[in-house]
PDB file of C-alpha atoms in Angstrom:
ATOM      1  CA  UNK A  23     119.275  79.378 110.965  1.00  0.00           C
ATOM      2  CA  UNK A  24     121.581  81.316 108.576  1.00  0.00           C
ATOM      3  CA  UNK A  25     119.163  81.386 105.319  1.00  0.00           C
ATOM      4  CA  UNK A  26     116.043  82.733 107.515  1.00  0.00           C
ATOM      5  CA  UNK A  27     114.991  86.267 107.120  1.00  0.00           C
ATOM      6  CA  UNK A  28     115.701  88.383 109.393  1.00  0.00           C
ATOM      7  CA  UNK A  29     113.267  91.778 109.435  1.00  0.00           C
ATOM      8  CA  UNK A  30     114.489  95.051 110.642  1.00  0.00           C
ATOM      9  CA  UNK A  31     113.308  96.123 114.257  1.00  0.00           C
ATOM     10  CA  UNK A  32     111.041  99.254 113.796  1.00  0.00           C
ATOM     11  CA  UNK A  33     110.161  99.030 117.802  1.00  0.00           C
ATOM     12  CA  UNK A  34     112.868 101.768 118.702  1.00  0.00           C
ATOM     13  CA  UNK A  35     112.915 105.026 117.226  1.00  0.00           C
ATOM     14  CA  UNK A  36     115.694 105.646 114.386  1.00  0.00           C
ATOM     15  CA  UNK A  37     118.964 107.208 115.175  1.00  0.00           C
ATOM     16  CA  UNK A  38     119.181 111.156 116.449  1.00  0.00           C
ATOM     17  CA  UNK A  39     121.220 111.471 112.896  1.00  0.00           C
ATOM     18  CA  UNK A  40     118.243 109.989 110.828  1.00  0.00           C
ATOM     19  CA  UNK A  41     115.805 113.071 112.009  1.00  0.00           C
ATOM     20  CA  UNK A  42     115.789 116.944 111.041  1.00  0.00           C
ATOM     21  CA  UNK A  43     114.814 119.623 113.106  1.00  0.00           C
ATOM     22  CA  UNK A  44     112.641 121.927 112.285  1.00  0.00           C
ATOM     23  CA  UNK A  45     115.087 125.060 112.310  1.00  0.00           C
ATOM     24  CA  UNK A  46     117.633 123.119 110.397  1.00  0.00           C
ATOM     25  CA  UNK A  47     115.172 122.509 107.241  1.00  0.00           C
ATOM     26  CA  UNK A  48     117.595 123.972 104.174  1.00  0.00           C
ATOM     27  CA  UNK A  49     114.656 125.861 102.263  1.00  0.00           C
ATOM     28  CA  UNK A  50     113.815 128.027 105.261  1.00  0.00           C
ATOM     29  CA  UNK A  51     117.114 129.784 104.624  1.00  0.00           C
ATOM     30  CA  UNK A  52     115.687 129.928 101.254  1.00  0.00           C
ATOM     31  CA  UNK A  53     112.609 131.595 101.884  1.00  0.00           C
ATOM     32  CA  UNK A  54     114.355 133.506 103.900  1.00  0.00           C
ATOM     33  CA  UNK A  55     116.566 134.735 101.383  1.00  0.00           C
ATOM     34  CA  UNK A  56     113.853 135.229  99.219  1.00  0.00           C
ATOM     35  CA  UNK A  57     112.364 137.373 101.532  1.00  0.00           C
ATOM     36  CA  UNK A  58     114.654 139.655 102.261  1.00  0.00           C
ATOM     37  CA  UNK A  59     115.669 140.546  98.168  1.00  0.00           C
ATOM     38  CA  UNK A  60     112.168 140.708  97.673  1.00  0.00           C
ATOM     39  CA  UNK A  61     112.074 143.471 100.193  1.00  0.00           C
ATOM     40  CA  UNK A  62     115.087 144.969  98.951  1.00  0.00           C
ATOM     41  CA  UNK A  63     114.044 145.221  95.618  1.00  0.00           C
ATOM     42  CA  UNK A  64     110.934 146.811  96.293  1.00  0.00           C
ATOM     43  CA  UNK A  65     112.668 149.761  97.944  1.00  0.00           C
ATOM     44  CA  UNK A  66     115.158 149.868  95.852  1.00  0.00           C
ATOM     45  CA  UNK A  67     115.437 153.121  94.005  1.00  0.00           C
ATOM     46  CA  UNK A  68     115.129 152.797  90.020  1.00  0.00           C
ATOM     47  CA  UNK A  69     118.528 152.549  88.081  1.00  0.00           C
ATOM     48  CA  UNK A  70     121.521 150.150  88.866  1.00  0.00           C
ATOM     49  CA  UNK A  71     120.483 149.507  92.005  1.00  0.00           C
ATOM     50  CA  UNK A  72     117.170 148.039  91.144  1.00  0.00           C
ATOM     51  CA  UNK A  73     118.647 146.048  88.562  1.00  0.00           C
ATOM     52  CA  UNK A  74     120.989 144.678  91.329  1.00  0.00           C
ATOM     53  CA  UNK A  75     118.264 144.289  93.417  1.00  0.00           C
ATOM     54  CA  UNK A  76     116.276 142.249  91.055  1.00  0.00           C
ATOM     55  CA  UNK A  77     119.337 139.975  89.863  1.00  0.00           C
ATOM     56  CA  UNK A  78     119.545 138.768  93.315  1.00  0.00           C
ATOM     57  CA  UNK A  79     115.703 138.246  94.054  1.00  0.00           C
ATOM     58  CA  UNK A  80     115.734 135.804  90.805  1.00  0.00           C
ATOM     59  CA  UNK A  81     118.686 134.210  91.818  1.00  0.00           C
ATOM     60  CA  UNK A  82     117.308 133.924  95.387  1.00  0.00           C
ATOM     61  CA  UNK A  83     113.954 132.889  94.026  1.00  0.00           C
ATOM     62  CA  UNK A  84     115.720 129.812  91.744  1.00  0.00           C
ATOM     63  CA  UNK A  85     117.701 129.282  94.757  1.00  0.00           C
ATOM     64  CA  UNK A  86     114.326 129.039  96.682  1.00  0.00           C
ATOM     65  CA  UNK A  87     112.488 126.933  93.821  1.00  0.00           C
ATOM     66  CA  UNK A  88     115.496 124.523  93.899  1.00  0.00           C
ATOM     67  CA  UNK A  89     115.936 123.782  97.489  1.00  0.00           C
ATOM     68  CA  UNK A  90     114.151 120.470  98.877  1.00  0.00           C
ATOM     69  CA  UNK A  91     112.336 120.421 101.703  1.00  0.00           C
ATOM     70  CA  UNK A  92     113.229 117.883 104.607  1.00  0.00           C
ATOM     71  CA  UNK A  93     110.823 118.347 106.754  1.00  0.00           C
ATOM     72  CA  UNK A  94     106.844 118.506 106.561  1.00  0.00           C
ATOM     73  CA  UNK A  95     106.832 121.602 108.097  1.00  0.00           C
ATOM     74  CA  UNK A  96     109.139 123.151 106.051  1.00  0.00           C
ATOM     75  CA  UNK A  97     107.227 122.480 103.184  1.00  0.00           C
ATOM     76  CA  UNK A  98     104.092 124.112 104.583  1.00  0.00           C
ATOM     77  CA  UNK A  99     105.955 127.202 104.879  1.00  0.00           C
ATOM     78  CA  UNK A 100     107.478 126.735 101.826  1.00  0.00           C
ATOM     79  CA  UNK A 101     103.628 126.349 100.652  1.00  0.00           C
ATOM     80  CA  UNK A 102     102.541 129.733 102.198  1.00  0.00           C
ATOM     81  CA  UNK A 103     105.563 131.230 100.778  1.00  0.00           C
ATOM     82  CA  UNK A 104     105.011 130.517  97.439  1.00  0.00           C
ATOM     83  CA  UNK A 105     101.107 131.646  97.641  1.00  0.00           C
ATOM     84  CA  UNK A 106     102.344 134.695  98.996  1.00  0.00           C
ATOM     85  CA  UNK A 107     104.574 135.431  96.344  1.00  0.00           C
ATOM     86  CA  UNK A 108     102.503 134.669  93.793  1.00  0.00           C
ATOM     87  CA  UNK A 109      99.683 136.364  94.822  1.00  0.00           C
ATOM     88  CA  UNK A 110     101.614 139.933  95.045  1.00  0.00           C
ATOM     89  CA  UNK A 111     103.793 139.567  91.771  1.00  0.00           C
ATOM     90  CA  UNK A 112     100.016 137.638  89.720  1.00  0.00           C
ATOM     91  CA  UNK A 113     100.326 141.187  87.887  1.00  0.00           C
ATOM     92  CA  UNK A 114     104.324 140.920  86.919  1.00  0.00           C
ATOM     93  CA  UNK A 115     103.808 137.136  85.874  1.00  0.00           C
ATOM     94  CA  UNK A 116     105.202 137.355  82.575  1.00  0.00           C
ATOM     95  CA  UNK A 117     107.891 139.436  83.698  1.00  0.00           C
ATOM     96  CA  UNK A 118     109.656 136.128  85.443  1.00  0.00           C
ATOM     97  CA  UNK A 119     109.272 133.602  82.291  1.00  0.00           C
ATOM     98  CA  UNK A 120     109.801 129.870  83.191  1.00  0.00           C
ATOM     99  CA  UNK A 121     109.842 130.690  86.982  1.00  0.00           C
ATOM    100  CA  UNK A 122     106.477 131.669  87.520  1.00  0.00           C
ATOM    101  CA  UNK A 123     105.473 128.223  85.815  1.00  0.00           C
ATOM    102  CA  UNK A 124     107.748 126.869  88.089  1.00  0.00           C
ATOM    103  CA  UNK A 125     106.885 128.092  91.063  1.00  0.00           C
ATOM    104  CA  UNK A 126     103.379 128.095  90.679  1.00  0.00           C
ATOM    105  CA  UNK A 127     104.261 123.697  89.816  1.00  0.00           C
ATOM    106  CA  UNK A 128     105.594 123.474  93.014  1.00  0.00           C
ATOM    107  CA  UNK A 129     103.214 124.986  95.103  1.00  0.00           C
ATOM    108  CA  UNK A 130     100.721 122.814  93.156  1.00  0.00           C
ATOM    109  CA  UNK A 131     102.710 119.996  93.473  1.00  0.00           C
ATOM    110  CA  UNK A 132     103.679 120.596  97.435  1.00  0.00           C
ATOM    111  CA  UNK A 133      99.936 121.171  98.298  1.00  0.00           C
ATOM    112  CA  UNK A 134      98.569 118.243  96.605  1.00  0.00           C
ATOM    113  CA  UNK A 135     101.339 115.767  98.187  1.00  0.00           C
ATOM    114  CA  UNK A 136     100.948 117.346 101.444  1.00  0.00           C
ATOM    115  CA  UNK A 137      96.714 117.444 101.500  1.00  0.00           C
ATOM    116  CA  UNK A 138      96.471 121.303 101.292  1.00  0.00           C
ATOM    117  CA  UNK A 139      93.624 122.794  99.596  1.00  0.00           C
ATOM    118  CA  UNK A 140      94.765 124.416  96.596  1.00  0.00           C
ATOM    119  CA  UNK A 141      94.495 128.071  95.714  1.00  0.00           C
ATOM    120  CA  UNK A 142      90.931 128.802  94.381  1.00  0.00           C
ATOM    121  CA  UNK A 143      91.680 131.380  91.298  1.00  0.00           C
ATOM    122  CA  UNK A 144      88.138 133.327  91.122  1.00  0.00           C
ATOM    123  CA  UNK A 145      87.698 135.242  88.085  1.00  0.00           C
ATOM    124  CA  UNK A 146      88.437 139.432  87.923  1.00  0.00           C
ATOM    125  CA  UNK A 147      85.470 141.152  86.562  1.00  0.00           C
ATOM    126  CA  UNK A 148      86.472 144.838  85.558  1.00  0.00           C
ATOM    127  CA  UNK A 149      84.376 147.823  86.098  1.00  0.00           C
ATOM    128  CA  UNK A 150      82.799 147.376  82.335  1.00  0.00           C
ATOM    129  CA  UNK A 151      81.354 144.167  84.089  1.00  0.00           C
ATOM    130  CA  UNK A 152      83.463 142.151  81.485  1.00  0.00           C
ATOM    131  CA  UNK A 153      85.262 139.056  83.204  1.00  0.00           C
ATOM    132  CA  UNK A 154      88.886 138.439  82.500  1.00  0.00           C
ATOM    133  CA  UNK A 155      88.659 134.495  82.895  1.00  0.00           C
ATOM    134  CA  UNK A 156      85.837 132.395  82.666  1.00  0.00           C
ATOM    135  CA  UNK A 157      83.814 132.300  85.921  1.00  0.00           C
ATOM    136  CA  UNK A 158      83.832 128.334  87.445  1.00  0.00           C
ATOM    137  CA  UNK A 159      81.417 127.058  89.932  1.00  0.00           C
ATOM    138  CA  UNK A 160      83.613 125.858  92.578  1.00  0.00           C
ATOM    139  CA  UNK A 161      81.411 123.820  94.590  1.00  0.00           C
ATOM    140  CA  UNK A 162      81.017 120.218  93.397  1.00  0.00           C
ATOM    141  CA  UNK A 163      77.850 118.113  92.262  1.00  0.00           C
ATOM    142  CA  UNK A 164      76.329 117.294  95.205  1.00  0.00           C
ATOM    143  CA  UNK A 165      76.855 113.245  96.324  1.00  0.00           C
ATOM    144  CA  UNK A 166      73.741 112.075  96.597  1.00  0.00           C
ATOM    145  CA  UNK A 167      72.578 112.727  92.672  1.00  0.00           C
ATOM    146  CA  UNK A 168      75.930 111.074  91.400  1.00  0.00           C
ATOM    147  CA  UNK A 169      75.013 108.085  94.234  1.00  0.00           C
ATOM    148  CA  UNK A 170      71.832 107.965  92.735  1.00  0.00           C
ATOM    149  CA  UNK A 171      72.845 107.482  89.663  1.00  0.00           C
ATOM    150  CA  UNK A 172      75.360 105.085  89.885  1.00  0.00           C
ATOM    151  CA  UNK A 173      73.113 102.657  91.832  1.00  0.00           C
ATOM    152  CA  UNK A 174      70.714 102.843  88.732  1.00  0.00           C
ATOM    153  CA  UNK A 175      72.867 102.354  85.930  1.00  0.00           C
ATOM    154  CA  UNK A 176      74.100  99.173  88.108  1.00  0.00           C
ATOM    155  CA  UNK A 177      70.406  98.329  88.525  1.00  0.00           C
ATOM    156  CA  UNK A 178      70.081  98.482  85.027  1.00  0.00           C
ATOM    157  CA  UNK A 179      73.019  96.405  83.957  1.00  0.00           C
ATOM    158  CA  UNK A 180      71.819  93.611  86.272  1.00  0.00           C
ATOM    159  CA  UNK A 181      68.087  93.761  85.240  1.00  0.00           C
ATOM    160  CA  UNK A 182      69.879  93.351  81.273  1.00  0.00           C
ATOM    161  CA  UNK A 183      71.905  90.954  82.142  1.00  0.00           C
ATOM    162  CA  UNK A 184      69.479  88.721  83.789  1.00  0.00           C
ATOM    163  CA  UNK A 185      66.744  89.358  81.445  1.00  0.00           C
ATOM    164  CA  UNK A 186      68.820  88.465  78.624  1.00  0.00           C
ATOM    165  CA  UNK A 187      70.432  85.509  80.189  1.00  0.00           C
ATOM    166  CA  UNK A 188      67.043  84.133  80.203  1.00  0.00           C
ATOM    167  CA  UNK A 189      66.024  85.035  77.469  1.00  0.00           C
ATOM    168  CA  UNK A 190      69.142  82.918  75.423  1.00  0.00           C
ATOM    169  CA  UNK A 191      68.358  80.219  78.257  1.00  0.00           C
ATOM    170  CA  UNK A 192      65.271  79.551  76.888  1.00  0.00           C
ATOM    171  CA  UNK A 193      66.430  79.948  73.178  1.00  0.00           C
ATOM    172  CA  UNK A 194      68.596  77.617  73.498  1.00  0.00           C
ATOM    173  CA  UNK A 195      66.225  74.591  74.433  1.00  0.00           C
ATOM    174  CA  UNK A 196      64.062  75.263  72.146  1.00  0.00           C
ATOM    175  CA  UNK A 197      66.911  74.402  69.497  1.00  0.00           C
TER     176      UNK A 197
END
């Protein structure tokens, strides 16, 4: 029959073209990169060279934050990376501008579409005991309580809804 449909065959693996490996992933090269002018630049001695040096760690670092990942694994490292980084350079922040909100996107965005727990950002208290950000409780409502809750506002709804279903029921025949 030439009008059927015809589905594609998923029983045999794609073609060797269709797959990446591992090594070949584009942004470890970035991170890479990345790497090494960030290691550069903290050596590097104050003056032109320094400048130089951190020229090419911003260009490496939007060449980094650019590069898409092809394979899951490279966006794990990618992941680590980027929690690296911003963990050391949390104190230069607003040194980098729009790239530190950028970076600090796509490490939120990588970890929630590949199921990693995000970073948990605990507040600094300073030796005056004053805290720099608002302490959170991390840990969530417990289960049960929210469980037990929901079951009784459904409880309730029904019991209403019955009750006054009845109650127009019998309204109604007296009219």
């Amino acid at each position: 029959m030439t009008h059927a449909l015809t589905l594609p065959d998923f029983s045999s693996s794609p073609a060797g073209g269709d797959r990446v490996p591992f090594h070949a992933d584009p942004v470890l090269a970035a991170i890479e990169r990345h790497s090494e002018a960030w290691a550069v630049f903290q050596v590097a001695r104050p003056g032109v060279g320094s400048g130089r040096a951190d020229d090419e760690t911003h260009a490496a670092l939007m060449e980094m934050l650019g590069t898409a990942c092809a394979t899951r694994a490279g966006a794990f490292c990618l992941i680590q990376h980027l929690r690296w980084w911003l963990a050391e350079e949390a104190p230069y922040a607003g040194d980098y501008g729009d790239a530190w909100a950028v970076a600090r996107a796509r490490e939120a965005d990588l970890s929630k579409f590949l199921g990693v727990e995000p970073i948990e950002r605990r507040a600094v208290a300073l030796p005056s005991g004053r805290m720099l950000a608002p302490a959170v409780d991390p840990r969530p409502a417990p289960a049960a309580v929210g469980g037990n809750r929901a079951v009784a506002g459904e409880a309730l709804a029904a019991l209403i809804l019955v009750a006054g279903s009845a109650f127009l029921t019998g309204f109604s025949t007296l009219l």
